[in-house]
Short mmCIF file of C-alpha atoms and ligand atoms in Angstrom, two decimals:
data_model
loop_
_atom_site.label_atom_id
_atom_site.label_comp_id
_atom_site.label_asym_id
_atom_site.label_seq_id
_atom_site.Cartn_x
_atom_site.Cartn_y
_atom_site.Cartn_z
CA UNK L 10 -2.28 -20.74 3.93
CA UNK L 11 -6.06 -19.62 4.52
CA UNK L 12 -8.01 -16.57 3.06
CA UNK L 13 -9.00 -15.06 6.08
CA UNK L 14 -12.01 -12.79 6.90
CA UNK L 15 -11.66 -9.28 5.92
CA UNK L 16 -13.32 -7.04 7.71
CA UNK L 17 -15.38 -3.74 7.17
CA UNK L 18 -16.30 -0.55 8.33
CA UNK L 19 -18.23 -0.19 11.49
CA UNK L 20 -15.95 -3.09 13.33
CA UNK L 21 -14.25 -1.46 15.90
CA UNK L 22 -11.04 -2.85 15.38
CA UNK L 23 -10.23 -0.77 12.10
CA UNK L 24 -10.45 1.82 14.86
CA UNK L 25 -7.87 0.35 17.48
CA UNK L 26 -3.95 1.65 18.21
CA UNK L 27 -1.71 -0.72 16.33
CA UNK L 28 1.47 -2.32 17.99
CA UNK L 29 4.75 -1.95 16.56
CA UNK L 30 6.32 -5.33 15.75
CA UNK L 31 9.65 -5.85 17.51
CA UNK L 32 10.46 -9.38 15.97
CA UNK L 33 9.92 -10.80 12.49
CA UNK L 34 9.41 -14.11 13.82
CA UNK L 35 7.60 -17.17 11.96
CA UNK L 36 4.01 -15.93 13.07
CA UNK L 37 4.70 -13.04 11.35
CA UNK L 38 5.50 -14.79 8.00
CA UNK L 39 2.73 -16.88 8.46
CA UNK L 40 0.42 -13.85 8.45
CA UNK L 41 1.73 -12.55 6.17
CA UNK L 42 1.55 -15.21 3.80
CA UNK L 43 -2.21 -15.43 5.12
CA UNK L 44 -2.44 -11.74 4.30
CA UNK L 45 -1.21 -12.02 0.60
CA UNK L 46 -3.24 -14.77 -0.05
CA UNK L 47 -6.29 -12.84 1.38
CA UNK L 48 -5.60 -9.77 -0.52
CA UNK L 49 -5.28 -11.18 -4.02
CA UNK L 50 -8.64 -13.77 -3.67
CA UNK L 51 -10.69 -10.28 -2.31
CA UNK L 52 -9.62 -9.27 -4.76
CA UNK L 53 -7.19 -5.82 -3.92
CA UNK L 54 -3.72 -4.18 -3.94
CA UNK L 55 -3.27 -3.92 -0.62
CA UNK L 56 -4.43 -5.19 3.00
CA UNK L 57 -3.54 -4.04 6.41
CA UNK L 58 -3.40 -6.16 9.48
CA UNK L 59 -6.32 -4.39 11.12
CA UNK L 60 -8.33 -5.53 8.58
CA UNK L 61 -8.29 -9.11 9.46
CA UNK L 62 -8.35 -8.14 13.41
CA UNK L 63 -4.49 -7.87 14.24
CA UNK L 64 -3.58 -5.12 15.71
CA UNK L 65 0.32 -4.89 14.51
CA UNK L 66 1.78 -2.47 12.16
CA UNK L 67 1.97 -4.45 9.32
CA UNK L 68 0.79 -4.37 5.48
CA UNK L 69 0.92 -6.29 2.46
CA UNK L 70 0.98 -4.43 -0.83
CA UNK L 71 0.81 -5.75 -4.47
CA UNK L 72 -0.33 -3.24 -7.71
CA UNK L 73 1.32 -5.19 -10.26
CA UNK L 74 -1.12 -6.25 -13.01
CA UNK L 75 0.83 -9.64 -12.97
CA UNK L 76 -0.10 -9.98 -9.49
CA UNK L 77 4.08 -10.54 -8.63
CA UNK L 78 5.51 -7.48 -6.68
CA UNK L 79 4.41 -8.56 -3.55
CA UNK L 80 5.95 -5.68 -1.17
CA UNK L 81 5.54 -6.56 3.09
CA UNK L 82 5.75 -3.17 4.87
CA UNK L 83 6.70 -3.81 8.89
CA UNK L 84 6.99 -0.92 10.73
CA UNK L 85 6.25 1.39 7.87
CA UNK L 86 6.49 5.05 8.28
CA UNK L 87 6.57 7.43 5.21
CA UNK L 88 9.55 9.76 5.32
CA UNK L 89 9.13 11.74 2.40
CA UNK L 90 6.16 13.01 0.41
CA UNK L 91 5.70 15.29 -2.54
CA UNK L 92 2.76 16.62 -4.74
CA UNK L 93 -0.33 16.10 -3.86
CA UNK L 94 -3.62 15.33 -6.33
CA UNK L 95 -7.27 13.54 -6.71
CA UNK L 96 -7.85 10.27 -7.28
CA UNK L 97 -10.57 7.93 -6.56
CA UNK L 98 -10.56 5.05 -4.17
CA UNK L 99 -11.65 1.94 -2.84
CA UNK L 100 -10.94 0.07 0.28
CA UNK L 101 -11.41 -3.56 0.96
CA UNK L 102 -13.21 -2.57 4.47
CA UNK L 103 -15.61 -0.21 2.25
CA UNK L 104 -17.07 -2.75 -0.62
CA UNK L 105 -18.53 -1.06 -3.57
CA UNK L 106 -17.39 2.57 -2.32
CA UNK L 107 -14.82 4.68 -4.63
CA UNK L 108 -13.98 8.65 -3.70
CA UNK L 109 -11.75 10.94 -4.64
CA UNK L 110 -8.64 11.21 -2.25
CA UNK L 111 -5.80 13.70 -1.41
CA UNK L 112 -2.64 11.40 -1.54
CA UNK L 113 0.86 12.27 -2.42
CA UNK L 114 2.22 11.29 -6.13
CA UNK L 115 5.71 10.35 -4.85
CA UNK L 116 6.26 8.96 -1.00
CA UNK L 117 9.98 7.44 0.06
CA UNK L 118 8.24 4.91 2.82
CA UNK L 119 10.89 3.31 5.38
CA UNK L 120 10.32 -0.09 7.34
CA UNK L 121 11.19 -3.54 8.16
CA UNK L 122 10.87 -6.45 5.58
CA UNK L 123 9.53 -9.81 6.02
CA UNK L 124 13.67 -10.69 6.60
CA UNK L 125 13.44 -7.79 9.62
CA UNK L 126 15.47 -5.55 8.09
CA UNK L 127 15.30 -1.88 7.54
CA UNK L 128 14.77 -1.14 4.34
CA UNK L 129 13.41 2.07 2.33
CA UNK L 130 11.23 2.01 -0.86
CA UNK L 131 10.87 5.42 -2.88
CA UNK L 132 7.12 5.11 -5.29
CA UNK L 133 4.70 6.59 -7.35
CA UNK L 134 1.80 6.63 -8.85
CA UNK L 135 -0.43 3.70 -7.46
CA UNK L 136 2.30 2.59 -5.71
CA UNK L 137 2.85 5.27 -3.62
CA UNK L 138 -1.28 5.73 -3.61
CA UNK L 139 -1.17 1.98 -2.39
CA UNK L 140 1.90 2.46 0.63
CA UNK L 141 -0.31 5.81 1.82
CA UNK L 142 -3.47 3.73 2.07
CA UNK L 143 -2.25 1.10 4.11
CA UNK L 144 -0.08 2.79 6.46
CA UNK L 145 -3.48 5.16 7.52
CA UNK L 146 -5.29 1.66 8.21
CA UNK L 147 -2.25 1.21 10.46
CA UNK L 148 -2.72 4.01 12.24
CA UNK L 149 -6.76 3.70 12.60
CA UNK L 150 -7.36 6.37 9.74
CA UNK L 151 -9.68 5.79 7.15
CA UNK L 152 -10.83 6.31 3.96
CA UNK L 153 -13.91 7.75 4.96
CA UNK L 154 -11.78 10.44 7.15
CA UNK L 155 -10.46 12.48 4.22
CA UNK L 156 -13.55 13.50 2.78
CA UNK L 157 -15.62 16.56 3.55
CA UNK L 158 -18.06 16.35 7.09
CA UNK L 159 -21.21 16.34 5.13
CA UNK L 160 -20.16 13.24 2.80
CA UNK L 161 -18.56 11.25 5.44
CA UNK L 162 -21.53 11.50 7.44
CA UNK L 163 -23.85 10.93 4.82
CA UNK L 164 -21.64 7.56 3.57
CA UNK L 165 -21.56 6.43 7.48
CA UNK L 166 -25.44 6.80 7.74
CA UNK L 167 -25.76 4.49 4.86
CA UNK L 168 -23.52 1.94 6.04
CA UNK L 169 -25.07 1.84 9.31
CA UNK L 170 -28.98 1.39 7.16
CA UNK L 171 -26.84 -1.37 5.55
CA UNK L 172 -25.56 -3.04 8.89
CA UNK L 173 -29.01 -3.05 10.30
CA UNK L 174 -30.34 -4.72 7.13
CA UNK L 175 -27.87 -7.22 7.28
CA UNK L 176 -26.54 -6.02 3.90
CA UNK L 177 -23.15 -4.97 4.95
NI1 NI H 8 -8.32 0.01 2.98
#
């Protein structure tokens, strides 16, 4: 297993069309595994395969405090969603930037697991904060994209101050 490079906002890859993944072969697992292993040393609750520059629709997902609930979405597509609310946060692609997002309280999410097989997961609360995240890194949305023009704008005109001091 390796930790692999994570990486942030401004990489064009976060940006690209994911491809569906048609067989849960041993790559796969290995990524995955790869993927886990990134996610908790970062550390986070979540990590999408665009973030470490693969371009399949696949993301691991862990908010247990114990660090044991590891949950592999393939495929994922949310099915159901219900009540919507504020709550602030944070993205492994966006280091040391937390906002307030729109998400859904309670999502029923359907996909493949790591064994290729469809499967269907109903959540809540970080959870189902977690599942919403990840599956709009897998289709190229980010963070950044539900907030307001004027703060988007302002956070990307930071970043890019950052990038050309070599502090992002
Ligand atoms: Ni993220």
């Amino acid at each position: 297993m390796a930790v692999l490079k994570i990486i942030k906002f401004g990489d064009a890859k976060l940006r690209k069309k994911t491809a569906e993944i048609t067989d849960v072969n041993r790559e796969i697992v290995l990524l995955v595994m790869d993927m886990f292993e990134t996610m908790y040393a970062a550390p986070g609750v979540g990590l999408a395969a665009p973030q470490v520059g693969v371009s399949k629709k696949l993301c691991v997902i862990d908010v247990s405090p114990e660090k044991n609930r590891k949950l592999v979405l393939i495929n994922p597509v949310i099915i159901k969603k219900e009540i919507k609310a504020a709550n602030e946060e944070g993205c492994l692609s966006f280091p040391g930037i937390y906002e307030d997002v729109m998400r859904f309280e309670e999502i029923t999410v359907k996909f493949l697991d790591i064994r290729g097989q469809l499967n269907e997961v109903h959540a809540t609360g970080l959870l189902a904060k977690a599942i919403q995240h990840e599956v709009d890194h897998l289709n190229a949305r980010l963070l950044i994209d539900h907030l307001p023009d004027w703060k988007r704008k302002n956070i990307e005109k930071d970043i890019r101050r950052k990038i050309r001091a070599g502090k992002w």
